[in-house]
JSON list of C-alpha atoms in Angstrom, two decimals:
[
{"chain": "A", "resi": 147, "resn": "MET", "atom": "CA", "xyz": [288.63, 23.49, 230.19]},
{"chain": "A", "resi": 148, "resn": "THR", "atom": "CA", "xyz": [291.70, 25.10, 232.20]},
{"chain": "A", "resi": 149, "resn": "SER", "atom": "CA", "xyz": [294.00, 26.92, 230.46]},
{"chain": "A", "resi": 150, "resn": "ARG", "atom": "CA", "xyz": [296.88, 26.68, 233.09]},
{"chain": "A", "resi": 151, "resn": "PRO", "atom": "CA", "xyz": [300.19, 25.24, 231.79]},
{"chain": "A", "resi": 152, "resn": "VAL", "atom": "CA", "xyz": [301.26, 21.73, 232.77]},
{"chain": "A", "resi": 153, "resn": "ARG", "atom": "CA", "xyz": [304.11, 21.88, 235.44]},
{"chain": "A", "resi": 154, "resn": "VAL", "atom": "CA", "xyz": [306.29, 18.82, 236.71]},
{"chain": "A", "resi": 155, "resn": "GLY", "atom": "CA", "xyz": [306.93, 17.91, 240.19]},
{"chain": "A", "resi": 156, "resn": "LEU", "atom": "CA", "xyz": [309.78, 15.34, 241.62]},
{"chain": "A", "resi": 157, "resn": "GLN", "atom": "CA", "xyz": [309.29, 13.95, 244.80]},
{"chain": "A", "resi": 158, "resn": "LEU", "atom": "CA", "xyz": [312.85, 13.25, 245.83]},
{"chain": "A", "resi": 159, "resn": "GLN", "atom": "CA", "xyz": [311.84, 10.75, 249.26]},
{"chain": "A", "resi": 160, "resn": "PRO", "atom": "CA", "xyz": [314.20, 11.31, 251.53]},
{"chain": "A", "resi": 161, "resn": "GLN", "atom": "CA", "xyz": [315.12, 7.72, 252.35]},
{"chain": "A", "resi": 162, "resn": "HIS", "atom": "CA", "xyz": [317.94, 5.11, 251.80]},
{"chain": "A", "resi": 163, "resn": "ALA", "atom": "CA", "xyz": [320.56, 7.81, 250.90]},
{"chain": "A", "resi": 164, "resn": "GLY", "atom": "CA", "xyz": [323.03, 9.95, 252.51]},
{"chain": "A", "resi": 165, "resn": "TYR", "atom": "CA", "xyz": [322.06, 13.75, 252.36]},
{"chain": "A", "resi": 166, "resn": "GLN", "atom": "CA", "xyz": [324.70, 14.63, 249.63]},
{"chain": "A", "resi": 167, "resn": "SER", "atom": "CA", "xyz": [323.35, 12.51, 247.24]},
{"chain": "A", "resi": 168, "resn": "ILE", "atom": "CA", "xyz": [319.74, 13.99, 247.71]},
{"chain": "A", "resi": 169, "resn": "ARG", "atom": "CA", "xyz": [321.18, 17.70, 247.40]},
{"chain": "A", "resi": 170, "resn": "ARG", "atom": "CA", "xyz": [322.90, 16.72, 244.25]},
{"chain": "A", "resi": 171, "resn": "THR", "atom": "CA", "xyz": [319.59, 14.91, 243.01]},
{"chain": "A", "resi": 172, "resn": "ALA", "atom": "CA", "xyz": [317.81, 18.18, 243.92]},
{"chain": "A", "resi": 173, "resn": "ALA", "atom": "CA", "xyz": [320.39, 20.34, 242.00]},
{"chain": "A", "resi": 174, "resn": "GLU", "atom": "CA", "xyz": [320.00, 17.80, 239.08]},
{"chain": "A", "resi": 175, "resn": "ALA", "atom": "CA", "xyz": [316.30, 17.98, 238.96]},
{"chain": "A", "resi": 176, "resn": "GLU", "atom": "CA", "xyz": [316.14, 21.73, 238.73]},
{"chain": "A", "resi": 177, "resn": "GLU", "atom": "CA", "xyz": [318.90, 21.74, 236.19]},
{"chain": "A", "resi": 178, "resn": "LEU", "atom": "CA", "xyz": [316.90, 19.49, 234.18]},
{"chain": "A", "resi": 179, "resn": "GLY", "atom": "CA", "xyz": [313.65, 22.09, 234.56]},
{"chain": "A", "resi": 180, "resn": "ALA", "atom": "CA", "xyz": [311.48, 20.46, 237.05]},
{"chain": "A", "resi": 181, "resn": "ASP", "atom": "CA", "xyz": [309.00, 23.25, 238.19]},
{"chain": "A", "resi": 182, "resn": "ILE", "atom": "CA", "xyz": [308.56, 21.73, 242.10]},
{"chain": "A", "resi": 183, "resn": "LEU", "atom": "CA", "xyz": [310.80, 19.52, 244.07]},
{"chain": "A", "resi": 184, "resn": "PHE", "atom": "CA", "xyz": [308.81, 17.83, 247.04]},
{"chain": "A", "resi": 185, "resn": "ASN", "atom": "CA", "xyz": [309.71, 15.62, 249.80]},
{"chain": "A", "resi": 186, "resn": "TRP", "atom": "CA", "xyz": [307.56, 14.04, 252.31]},
{"chain": "A", "resi": 187, "resn": "ASP", "atom": "CA", "xyz": [307.08, 14.26, 255.80]},
{"chain": "A", "resi": 188, "resn": "HIS", "atom": "CA", "xyz": [307.71, 11.12, 257.53]},
{"chain": "A", "resi": 189, "resn": "PHE", "atom": "CA", "xyz": [310.28, 9.86, 260.22]},
{"chain": "A", "resi": 190, "resn": "PHE", "atom": "CA", "xyz": [311.45, 6.34, 258.73]},
{"chain": "A", "resi": 191, "resn": "PRO", "atom": "CA", "xyz": [311.21, 4.80, 254.96]},
{"chain": "A", "resi": 192, "resn": "LEU", "atom": "CA", "xyz": [308.07, 3.90, 253.50]},
{"chain": "A", "resi": 193, "resn": "ASN", "atom": "CA", "xyz": [309.36, 1.02, 251.31]},
{"chain": "A", "resi": 194, "resn": "GLY", "atom": "CA", "xyz": [312.41, -1.16, 251.17]},
{"chain": "A", "resi": 195, "resn": "GLU", "atom": "CA", "xyz": [314.21, -1.50, 254.53]},
{"chain": "A", "resi": 196, "resn": "PRO", "atom": "CA", "xyz": [312.09, -0.28, 257.33]},
{"chain": "A", "resi": 197, "resn": "ASP", "atom": "CA", "xyz": [314.88, 1.18, 259.40]},
{"chain": "A", "resi": 198, "resn": "GLY", "atom": "CA", "xyz": [317.00, 2.54, 256.59]},
{"chain": "A", "resi": 199, "resn": "LEU", "atom": "CA", "xyz": [318.52, 5.83, 256.16]},
{"chain": "A", "resi": 200, "resn": "HIS", "atom": "CA", "xyz": [316.00, 8.66, 256.56]},
{"chain": "A", "resi": 201, "resn": "PHE", "atom": "CA", "xyz": [315.98, 12.45, 257.14]},
{"chain": "A", "resi": 202, "resn": "GLU", "atom": "CA", "xyz": [313.53, 14.89, 258.24]},
{"chain": "A", "resi": 203, "resn": "CYS", "atom": "CA", "xyz": [311.33, 17.05, 256.10]},
{"chain": "A", "resi": 204, "resn": "TRP", "atom": "CA", "xyz": [311.18, 20.48, 257.18]},
{"chain": "A", "resi": 205, "resn": "THR", "atom": "CA", "xyz": [315.12, 21.13, 257.96]},
{"chain": "A", "resi": 206, "resn": "MET", "atom": "CA", "xyz": [315.54, 19.13, 254.56]},
{"chain": "A", "resi": 207, "resn": "LEU", "atom": "CA", "xyz": [313.33, 22.01, 252.88]},
{"chain": "A", "resi": 208, "resn": "ALA", "atom": "CA", "xyz": [315.25, 24.99, 254.82]},
{"chain": "A", "resi": 209, "resn": "ALA", "atom": "CA", "xyz": [318.37, 23.29, 253.12]},
{"chain": "A", "resi": 210, "resn": "TRP", "atom": "CA", "xyz": [316.82, 23.05, 249.74]},
{"chain": "A", "resi": 211, "resn": "ALA", "atom": "CA", "xyz": [315.50, 26.65, 250.09]},
{"chain": "A", "resi": 212, "resn": "GLU", "atom": "CA", "xyz": [319.01, 27.58, 250.14]},
{"chain": "A", "resi": 213, "resn": "SER", "atom": "CA", "xyz": [320.88, 25.13, 247.65]},
{"chain": "A", "resi": 214, "resn": "THR", "atom": "CA", "xyz": [318.47, 25.81, 244.78]},
{"chain": "A", "resi": 215, "resn": "SER", "atom": "CA", "xyz": [317.30, 28.70, 243.28]},
{"chain": "A", "resi": 216, "resn": "ARG", "atom": "CA", "xyz": [314.28, 28.63, 240.96]},
{"chain": "A", "resi": 217, "resn": "VAL", "atom": "CA", "xyz": [312.34, 25.66, 241.43]},
{"chain": "A", "resi": 218, "resn": "GLU", "atom": "CA", "xyz": [309.62, 25.64, 244.02]},
{"chain": "A", "resi": 219, "resn": "ILE", "atom": "CA", "xyz": [309.72, 23.36, 246.84]},
{"chain": "A", "resi": 220, "resn": "GLY", "atom": "CA", "xyz": [307.52, 21.70, 249.50]},
{"chain": "A", "resi": 221, "resn": "ALA", "atom": "CA", "xyz": [306.46, 18.52, 251.27]},
{"chain": "A", "resi": 222, "resn": "LEU", "atom": "CA", "xyz": [304.02, 16.11, 249.47]},
{"chain": "A", "resi": 223, "resn": "VAL", "atom": "CA", "xyz": [302.50, 16.45, 252.18]},
{"chain": "A", "resi": 224, "resn": "ALA", "atom": "CA", "xyz": [303.35, 17.62, 255.75]},
{"chain": "A", "resi": 225, "resn": "CYS", "atom": "CA", "xyz": [301.64, 16.02, 258.27]},
{"chain": "A", "resi": 226, "resn": "ASN", "atom": "CA", "xyz": [299.59, 18.24, 260.41]},
{"chain": "A", "resi": 227, "resn": "SER", "atom": "CA", "xyz": [299.93, 16.09, 263.54]},
{"chain": "A", "resi": 228, "resn": "TYR", "atom": "CA", "xyz": [303.30, 16.86, 264.04]},
{"chain": "A", "resi": 229, "resn": "ARG", "atom": "CA", "xyz": [303.57, 20.18, 264.75]},
{"chain": "A", "resi": 230, "resn": "ASN", "atom": "CA", "xyz": [301.69, 23.04, 266.57]},
{"chain": "A", "resi": 231, "resn": "PRO", "atom": "CA", "xyz": [299.65, 24.81, 263.47]},
{"chain": "A", "resi": 232, "resn": "ASP", "atom": "CA", "xyz": [300.69, 28.18, 264.56]},
{"chain": "A", "resi": 233, "resn": "LEU", "atom": "CA", "xyz": [304.59, 27.00, 264.75]},
{"chain": "A", "resi": 234, "resn": "LEU", "atom": "CA", "xyz": [304.11, 25.34, 261.26]},
{"chain": "A", "resi": 235, "resn": "ALA", "atom": "CA", "xyz": [302.75, 28.47, 259.89]},
{"chain": "A", "resi": 236, "resn": "ASP", "atom": "CA", "xyz": [305.71, 30.25, 261.31]},
{"chain": "A", "resi": 237, "resn": "MET", "atom": "CA", "xyz": [308.23, 27.40, 260.02]},
{"chain": "A", "resi": 238, "resn": "ALA", "atom": "CA", "xyz": [306.44, 27.73, 256.47]},
{"chain": "A", "resi": 239, "resn": "ARG", "atom": "CA", "xyz": [306.91, 31.36, 256.51]},
{"chain": "A", "resi": 240, "resn": "THR", "atom": "CA", "xyz": [310.67, 31.38, 257.03]},
{"chain": "A", "resi": 241, "resn": "VAL", "atom": "CA", "xyz": [311.20, 28.95, 254.41]},
{"chain": "A", "resi": 242, "resn": "ASP", "atom": "CA", "xyz": [309.40, 30.94, 252.29]},
{"chain": "A", "resi": 243, "resn": "HIS", "atom": "CA", "xyz": [311.88, 33.88, 253.12]},
{"chain": "A", "resi": 244, "resn": "ILE", "atom": "CA", "xyz": [314.94, 31.77, 252.84]},
{"chain": "A", "resi": 245, "resn": "SER", "atom": "CA", "xyz": [313.70, 30.61, 249.11]},
{"chain": "A", "resi": 246, "resn": "ASP", "atom": "CA", "xyz": [312.51, 33.98, 247.93]},
{"chain": "A", "resi": 247, "resn": "GLY", "atom": "CA", "xyz": [309.04, 32.95, 248.01]},
{"chain": "A", "resi": 248, "resn": "ARG", "atom": "CA", "xyz": [309.17, 29.65, 246.27]},
{"chain": "A", "resi": 249, "resn": "LEU", "atom": "CA", "xyz": [307.75, 27.40, 248.99]},
{"chain": "A", "resi": 250, "resn": "ILE", "atom": "CA", "xyz": [304.35, 25.48, 248.72]},
{"chain": "A", "resi": 251, "resn": "LEU", "atom": "CA", "xyz": [302.73, 24.28, 252.04]},
{"chain": "A", "resi": 252, "resn": "GLY", "atom": "CA", "xyz": [301.67, 20.83, 251.35]},
{"chain": "A", "resi": 253, "resn": "ILE", "atom": "CA", "xyz": [299.67, 19.27, 253.80]},
{"chain": "A", "resi": 254, "resn": "GLY", "atom": "CA", "xyz": [297.37, 16.37, 255.12]},
{"chain": "A", "resi": 255, "resn": "SER", "atom": "CA", "xyz": [296.05, 14.79, 257.91]},
{"chain": "A", "resi": 256, "resn": "GLY", "atom": "CA", "xyz": [298.52, 11.81, 258.54]},
{"chain": "A", "resi": 257, "resn": "TRP", "atom": "CA", "xyz": [298.35, 8.46, 258.21]},
{"chain": "A", "resi": 258, "resn": "PHE", "atom": "CA", "xyz": [301.62, 6.30, 258.79]},
{"chain": "A", "resi": 259, "resn": "GLU", "atom": "CA", "xyz": [300.97, 4.94, 262.25]},
{"chain": "A", "resi": 260, "resn": "ARG", "atom": "CA", "xyz": [304.91, 3.64, 263.23]},
{"chain": "A", "resi": 261, "resn": "ASP", "atom": "CA", "xyz": [305.71, 7.60, 262.95]},
{"chain": "A", "resi": 262, "resn": "TYR", "atom": "CA", "xyz": [302.98, 8.58, 265.64]},
{"chain": "A", "resi": 263, "resn": "ALA", "atom": "CA", "xyz": [303.68, 5.28, 267.65]},
{"chain": "A", "resi": 264, "resn": "GLU", "atom": "CA", "xyz": [307.86, 5.78, 267.76]},
{"chain": "A", "resi": 265, "resn": "TYR", "atom": "CA", "xyz": [307.47, 10.00, 268.22]},
{"chain": "A", "resi": 266, "resn": "GLY", "atom": "CA", "xyz": [304.72, 9.99, 270.90]},
{"chain": "A", "resi": 267, "resn": "PHE", "atom": "CA", "xyz": [301.63, 11.63, 268.85]},
{"chain": "A", "resi": 268, "resn": "GLU", "atom": "CA", "xyz": [298.48, 10.58, 269.28]},
{"chain": "A", "resi": 269, "resn": "PHE", "atom": "CA", "xyz": [297.33, 8.36, 266.15]},
{"chain": "A", "resi": 270, "resn": "GLY", "atom": "CA", "xyz": [293.60, 8.65, 266.96]},
{"chain": "A", "resi": 271, "resn": "THR", "atom": "CA", "xyz": [290.99, 7.90, 264.15]},
{"chain": "A", "resi": 272, "resn": "ALA", "atom": "CA", "xyz": [291.09, 9.03, 260.41]},
{"chain": "A", "resi": 273, "resn": "GLY", "atom": "CA", "xyz": [288.32, 10.78, 261.10]},
{"chain": "A", "resi": 274, "resn": "GLY", "atom": "CA", "xyz": [289.65, 12.71, 263.92]},
{"chain": "A", "resi": 275, "resn": "ARG", "atom": "CA", "xyz": [293.03, 13.34, 262.14]},
{"chain": "A", "resi": 276, "resn": "LEU", "atom": "CA", "xyz": [290.77, 15.06, 259.58]},
{"chain": "A", "resi": 277, "resn": "ASP", "atom": "CA", "xyz": [288.88, 17.31, 262.21]},
{"chain": "A", "resi": 278, "resn": "ASP", "atom": "CA", "xyz": [292.18, 18.42, 263.64]},
{"chain": "A", "resi": 279, "resn": "LEU", "atom": "CA", "xyz": [293.40, 19.06, 259.95]},
{"chain": "A", "resi": 280, "resn": "ALA", "atom": "CA", "xyz": [290.40, 21.50, 259.81]},
{"chain": "A", "resi": 281, "resn": "THR", "atom": "CA", "xyz": [290.97, 23.03, 262.87]},
{"chain": "A", "resi": 282, "resn": "ALA", "atom": "CA", "xyz": [294.51, 23.79, 262.01]},
{"chain": "A", "resi": 283, "resn": "LEU", "atom": "CA", "xyz": [294.30, 25.40, 258.55]},
{"chain": "A", "resi": 284, "resn": "PRO", "atom": "CA", "xyz": [292.23, 28.57, 259.87]},
{"chain": "A", "resi": 285, "resn": "ARG", "atom": "CA", "xyz": [295.11, 28.80, 262.59]},
{"chain": "A", "resi": 286, "resn": "ILE", "atom": "CA", "xyz": [297.81, 28.74, 259.80]},
{"chain": "A", "resi": 287, "resn": "GLU", "atom": "CA", "xyz": [295.97, 31.12, 257.73]},
{"chain": "A", "resi": 288, "resn": "SER", "atom": "CA", "xyz": [295.39, 33.53, 260.83]},
{"chain": "A", "resi": 289, "resn": "ARG", "atom": "CA", "xyz": [299.24, 33.05, 261.94]},
{"chain": "A", "resi": 290, "resn": "TRP", "atom": "CA", "xyz": [300.52, 34.38, 258.64]},
{"chain": "A", "resi": 291, "resn": "GLY", "atom": "CA", "xyz": [298.59, 37.39, 259.00]},
{"chain": "A", "resi": 292, "resn": "LYS", "atom": "CA", "xyz": [300.01, 38.24, 261.94]},
{"chain": "A", "resi": 293, "resn": "LEU", "atom": "CA", "xyz": [303.85, 37.22, 261.63]},
{"chain": "A", "resi": 294, "resn": "ASN", "atom": "CA", "xyz": [306.63, 39.91, 261.36]},
{"chain": "A", "resi": 295, "resn": "PRO", "atom": "CA", "xyz": [307.57, 40.25, 258.32]},
{"chain": "A", "resi": 296, "resn": "PRO", "atom": "CA", "xyz": [304.63, 38.56, 256.57]},
{"chain": "A", "resi": 297, "resn": "PRO", "atom": "CA", "xyz": [305.31, 35.63, 254.15]},
{"chain": "A", "resi": 298, "resn": "THR", "atom": "CA", "xyz": [306.63, 36.85, 250.66]},
{"chain": "A", "resi": 299, "resn": "ARG", "atom": "CA", "xyz": [303.55, 36.02, 248.72]},
{"chain": "A", "resi": 300, "resn": "LYS", "atom": "CA", "xyz": [300.44, 34.04, 249.76]},
{"chain": "A", "resi": 301, "resn": "ILE", "atom": "CA", "xyz": [301.63, 30.75, 250.37]},
{"chain": "A", "resi": 302, "resn": "PRO", "atom": "CA", "xyz": [299.90, 28.35, 247.86]},
{"chain": "A", "resi": 303, "resn": "VAL", "atom": "CA", "xyz": [298.36, 25.50, 249.86]},
{"chain": "A", "resi": 304, "resn": "LEU", "atom": "CA", "xyz": [298.26, 22.06, 248.65]},
{"chain": "A", "resi": 305, "resn": "ILE", "atom": "CA", "xyz": [296.11, 19.73, 250.27]},
{"chain": "A", "resi": 306, "resn": "GLY", "atom": "CA", "xyz": [296.46, 15.80, 249.65]},
{"chain": "A", "resi": 307, "resn": "GLY", "atom": "CA", "xyz": [293.73, 13.29, 249.78]},
{"chain": "A", "resi": 308, "resn": "GLY", "atom": "CA", "xyz": [290.47, 12.28, 248.31]},
{"chain": "A", "resi": 309, "resn": "GLY", "atom": "CA", "xyz": [287.67, 11.72, 251.18]},
{"chain": "A", "resi": 310, "resn": "GLU", "atom": "CA", "xyz": [284.61, 13.11, 249.87]},
{"chain": "A", "resi": 311, "resn": "LYS", "atom": "CA", "xyz": [282.78, 14.56, 252.93]},
{"chain": "A", "resi": 312, "resn": "LYS", "atom": "CA", "xyz": [285.86, 16.06, 254.72]},
{"chain": "A", "resi": 313, "resn": "THR", "atom": "CA", "xyz": [288.95, 16.31, 253.10]},
{"chain": "A", "resi": 314, "resn": "LEU", "atom": "CA", "xyz": [287.57, 17.97, 249.61]},
{"chain": "A", "resi": 315, "resn": "ARG", "atom": "CA", "xyz": [285.64, 20.21, 251.79]},
{"chain": "A", "resi": 316, "resn": "LEU", "atom": "CA", "xyz": [288.66, 21.34, 252.94]},
{"chain": "A", "resi": 317, "resn": "VAL", "atom": "CA", "xyz": [290.07, 21.37, 249.70]},
{"chain": "A", "resi": 318, "resn": "ALA", "atom": "CA", "xyz": [287.51, 23.64, 248.46]},
{"chain": "A", "resi": 319, "resn": "LYS", "atom": "CA", "xyz": [287.83, 26.14, 251.25]},
{"chain": "A", "resi": 320, "resn": "HIS", "atom": "CA", "xyz": [291.67, 26.38, 251.66]},
{"chain": "A", "resi": 321, "resn": "ALA", "atom": "CA", "xyz": [293.47, 24.88, 248.72]},
{"chain": "A", "resi": 322, "resn": "ASP", "atom": "CA", "xyz": [295.35, 26.33, 245.87]},
{"chain": "A", "resi": 323, "resn": "ILE", "atom": "CA", "xyz": [296.05, 22.84, 244.78]},
{"chain": "A", "resi": 324, "resn": "TRP", "atom": "CA", "xyz": [294.99, 19.50, 245.41]},
{"chain": "A", "resi": 325, "resn": "HIS", "atom": "CA", "xyz": [296.94, 16.52, 245.03]},
{"chain": "A", "resi": 326, "resn": "SER", "atom": "CA", "xyz": [295.15, 12.90, 244.07]},
{"chain": "A", "resi": 327, "resn": "PHE", "atom": "CA", "xyz": [296.46, 9.39, 243.95]},
{"chain": "A", "resi": 328, "resn": "SER", "atom": "CA", "xyz": [293.19, 8.57, 241.98]},
{"chain": "A", "resi": 329, "resn": "ASP", "atom": "CA", "xyz": [292.92, 6.92, 238.83]},
{"chain": "A", "resi": 330, "resn": "PRO", "atom": "CA", "xyz": [291.39, 8.74, 235.87]},
{"chain": "A", "resi": 331, "resn": "GLU", "atom": "CA", "xyz": [287.99, 7.50, 236.57]},
{"chain": "A", "resi": 332, "resn": "THR", "atom": "CA", "xyz": [288.08, 8.10, 240.30]},
{"chain": "A", "resi": 333, "resn": "LEU", "atom": "CA", "xyz": [289.67, 11.55, 239.44]},
{"chain": "A", "resi": 334, "resn": "GLU", "atom": "CA", "xyz": [286.34, 12.44, 237.17]},
{"chain": "A", "resi": 335, "resn": "HIS", "atom": "CA", "xyz": [284.31, 11.45, 239.84]},
{"chain": "A", "resi": 336, "resn": "LYS", "atom": "CA", "xyz": [286.04, 13.26, 242.81]},
{"chain": "A", "resi": 337, "resn": "LEU", "atom": "CA", "xyz": [286.08, 16.40, 240.47]},
{"chain": "A", "resi": 338, "resn": "GLY", "atom": "CA", "xyz": [282.44, 16.64, 240.30]},
{"chain": "A", "resi": 339, "resn": "VAL", "atom": "CA", "xyz": [282.25, 16.17, 244.25]},
{"chain": "A", "resi": 340, "resn": "LEU", "atom": "CA", "xyz": [284.76, 19.00, 244.56]},
{"chain": "A", "resi": 341, "resn": "ALA", "atom": "CA", "xyz": [283.08, 21.33, 242.26]},
{"chain": "A", "resi": 342, "resn": "ARG", "atom": "CA", "xyz": [279.91, 20.87, 244.14]},
{"chain": "A", "resi": 343, "resn": "HIS", "atom": "CA", "xyz": [281.56, 21.48, 247.71]},
{"chain": "A", "resi": 344, "resn": "CYS", "atom": "CA", "xyz": [283.18, 24.64, 245.57]},
{"chain": "A", "resi": 345, "resn": "ALA", "atom": "CA", "xyz": [279.73, 25.77, 244.56]},
{"chain": "A", "resi": 346, "resn": "ASP", "atom": "CA", "xyz": [278.27, 25.44, 248.25]},
{"chain": "A", "resi": 347, "resn": "ILE", "atom": "CA", "xyz": [280.94, 28.24, 249.01]},
{"chain": "A", "resi": 348, "resn": "GLY", "atom": "CA", "xyz": [280.78, 30.34, 245.85]},
{"chain": "A", "resi": 349, "resn": "ARG", "atom": "CA", "xyz": [284.20, 29.35, 244.71]},
{"chain": "A", "resi": 350, "resn": "ASP", "atom": "CA", "xyz": [285.16, 28.56, 241.32]},
{"chain": "A", "resi": 351, "resn": "PRO", "atom": "CA", "xyz": [286.91, 25.11, 241.26]},
{"chain": "A", "resi": 352, "resn": "ALA", "atom": "CA", "xyz": [289.36, 26.42, 238.15]},
{"chain": "A", "resi": 353, "resn": "GLU", "atom": "CA", "xyz": [291.05, 28.40, 241.04]},
{"chain": "A", "resi": 354, "resn": "ILE", "atom": "CA", "xyz": [292.35, 25.01, 242.25]},
{"chain": "A", "resi": 355, "resn": "GLU", "atom": "CA", "xyz": [295.07, 23.18, 240.51]},
{"chain": "A", "resi": 356, "resn": "VAL", "atom": "CA", "xyz": [294.35, 19.76, 240.14]},
{"chain": "A", "resi": 357, "resn": "SER", "atom": "CA", "xyz": [297.76, 17.54, 240.75]},
{"chain": "A", "resi": 358, "resn": "VAL", "atom": "CA", "xyz": [298.14, 13.87, 240.17]},
{"chain": "A", "resi": 359, "resn": "VAL", "atom": "CA", "xyz": [300.97, 11.18, 240.16]},
{"chain": "A", "resi": 360, "resn": "GLY", "atom": "CA", "xyz": [302.95, 11.22, 236.36]},
{"chain": "A", "resi": 361, "resn": "ASN", "atom": "CA", "xyz": [302.00, 7.89, 235.54]},
{"chain": "A", "resi": 362, "resn": "PRO", "atom": "CA", "xyz": [302.72, 7.51, 231.44]},
{"chain": "A", "resi": 363, "resn": "ASP", "atom": "CA", "xyz": [299.78, 5.23, 231.13]},
{"chain": "A", "resi": 364, "resn": "THR", "atom": "CA", "xyz": [297.26, 7.65, 232.65]},
{"chain": "A", "resi": 365, "resn": "ARG", "atom": "CA", "xyz": [298.60, 11.08, 232.16]},
{"chain": "A", "resi": 366, "resn": "ASP", "atom": "CA", "xyz": [297.37, 11.91, 228.69]},
{"chain": "A", "resi": 367, "resn": "ARG", "atom": "CA", "xyz": [293.73, 11.03, 230.15]},
{"chain": "A", "resi": 368, "resn": "MET", "atom": "CA", "xyz": [294.39, 12.96, 233.70]},
{"chain": "A", "resi": 369, "resn": "TYR", "atom": "CA", "xyz": [295.33, 15.86, 231.34]},
{"chain": "A", "resi": 370, "resn": "GLU", "atom": "CA", "xyz": [291.79, 15.74, 229.53]},
{"chain": "A", "resi": 371, "resn": "LEU", "atom": "CA", "xyz": [290.44, 15.84, 232.74]},
{"chain": "A", "resi": 372, "resn": "GLY", "atom": "CA", "xyz": [292.02, 18.84, 233.95]},
{"chain": "A", "resi": 373, "resn": "ALA", "atom": "CA", "xyz": [295.01, 17.81, 236.05]},
{"chain": "A", "resi": 374, "resn": "ARG", "atom": "CA", "xyz": [298.12, 20.33, 235.39]},
{"chain": "A", "resi": 375, "resn": "LEU", "atom": "CA", "xyz": [300.73, 19.20, 238.02]},
{"chain": "A", "resi": 376, "resn": "PHE", "atom": "CA", "xyz": [302.10, 15.88, 237.30]},
{"chain": "A", "resi": 377, "resn": "THR", "atom": "CA", "xyz": [304.58, 14.81, 239.95]},
{"chain": "A", "resi": 378, "resn": "VAL", "atom": "CA", "xyz": [307.04, 11.29, 239.85]},
{"chain": "A", "resi": 379, "resn": "HIS", "atom": "CA", "xyz": [309.01, 10.14, 242.43]},
{"chain": "A", "resi": 380, "resn": "THR", "atom": "CA", "xyz": [313.17, 8.82, 242.97]},
{"chain": "A", "resi": 381, "resn": "SER", "atom": "CA", "xyz": [314.39, 7.10, 246.22]},
{"chain": "A", "resi": 382, "resn": "GLY", "atom": "CA", "xyz": [317.91, 6.07, 246.94]},
{"chain": "A", "resi": 383, "resn": "PRO", "atom": "CA", "xyz": [320.45, 4.87, 246.90]},
{"chain": "A", "resi": 384, "resn": "GLU", "atom": "CA", "xyz": [320.30, 5.30, 243.21]},
{"chain": "A", "resi": 385, "resn": "HIS", "atom": "CA", "xyz": [318.22, 8.27, 242.60]},
{"chain": "A", "resi": 386, "resn": "ASP", "atom": "CA", "xyz": [316.93, 7.62, 238.93]},
{"chain": "A", "resi": 387, "resn": "LEU", "atom": "CA", "xyz": [315.59, 10.40, 237.09]},
{"chain": "A", "resi": 388, "resn": "SER", "atom": "CA", "xyz": [314.43, 8.89, 233.91]},
{"chain": "A", "resi": 389, "resn": "ASP", "atom": "CA", "xyz": [310.82, 9.08, 234.53]},
{"chain": "A", "resi": 390, "resn": "LEU", "atom": "CA", "xyz": [311.32, 12.88, 235.38]},
{"chain": "A", "resi": 391, "resn": "ARG", "atom": "CA", "xyz": [313.30, 13.38, 232.04]},
{"chain": "A", "resi": 392, "resn": "ASP", "atom": "CA", "xyz": [310.36, 11.56, 230.15]},
{"chain": "A", "resi": 393, "resn": "LEU", "atom": "CA", "xyz": [307.67, 13.72, 232.01]},
{"chain": "A", "resi": 394, "resn": "LEU", "atom": "CA", "xyz": [309.55, 16.92, 231.33]},
{"chain": "A", "resi": 395, "resn": "ALA", "atom": "CA", "xyz": [309.86, 15.90, 227.69]},
{"chain": "A", "resi": 396, "resn": "TRP", "atom": "CA", "xyz": [305.66, 15.43, 227.47]},
{"chain": "A", "resi": 397, "resn": "ARG", "atom": "CA", "xyz": [305.22, 18.67, 229.44]},
{"chain": "A", "resi": 398, "resn": "ASP", "atom": "CA", "xyz": [307.26, 20.51, 226.88]},
{"chain": "A", "resi": 399, "resn": "LYS", "atom": "CA", "xyz": [305.40, 19.25, 223.88]},
{"chain": "A", "resi": 400, "resn": "LEU", "atom": "CA", "xyz": [301.79, 20.13, 225.63]},
{"chain": "A", "resi": 401, "resn": "ASN", "atom": "CA", "xyz": [303.15, 23.68, 226.72]},
{"chain": "A", "resi": 402, "resn": "ALA", "atom": "CA", "xyz": [304.69, 24.50, 223.44]}
]
């Protein structure tokens, strides 16, 4: 069983609210004690009014780097398809410096077809997008080694997704954090798959922090299975932080 402390994330979804409201909510989440503040990397709302208010991921992360002081920040998750990997590495390094070493690079292969169609990216196939991610991750790591100045720390890489043949192999090789949307039964199975991928390359799976949705009905079982990062979300127009407050109280009890 992992000895990691429980951490709590808030995904502050950049939809259906003006930026000043998003900024105030980010500040409140940090004051309440959230460990990580996430947004997401899309160009349109994922629920509610499909053409509602929406803001871009990485410019927002740079703003959060200046407007917050303690909480870690990142995307849950950045889409590999939308940026050249070397550029993404440079963007991440820059936000890492702006934030004094608080950036997490969350990354995935992409899935929301409207983003691709309207912004002119090739959608292709799920398998092809995962192959592109496999090519991108070593380029990102290589670019970090060439940048001047280098990142302030080894930037943690969070990979989202649960595909057993490709995604979990990439998690084993590259990730510091693995984010899963699984239910407990599925998570238990996929942790076994991940452990086998780690064994194949000689990595201790305990090095990888397991990240899940902070559902009150499943979080105790997820904790038993080894999950240590639990994230809830809020969206505009009214940013309700009651789920975050509840999750923080649960975290503090477990970490006491």
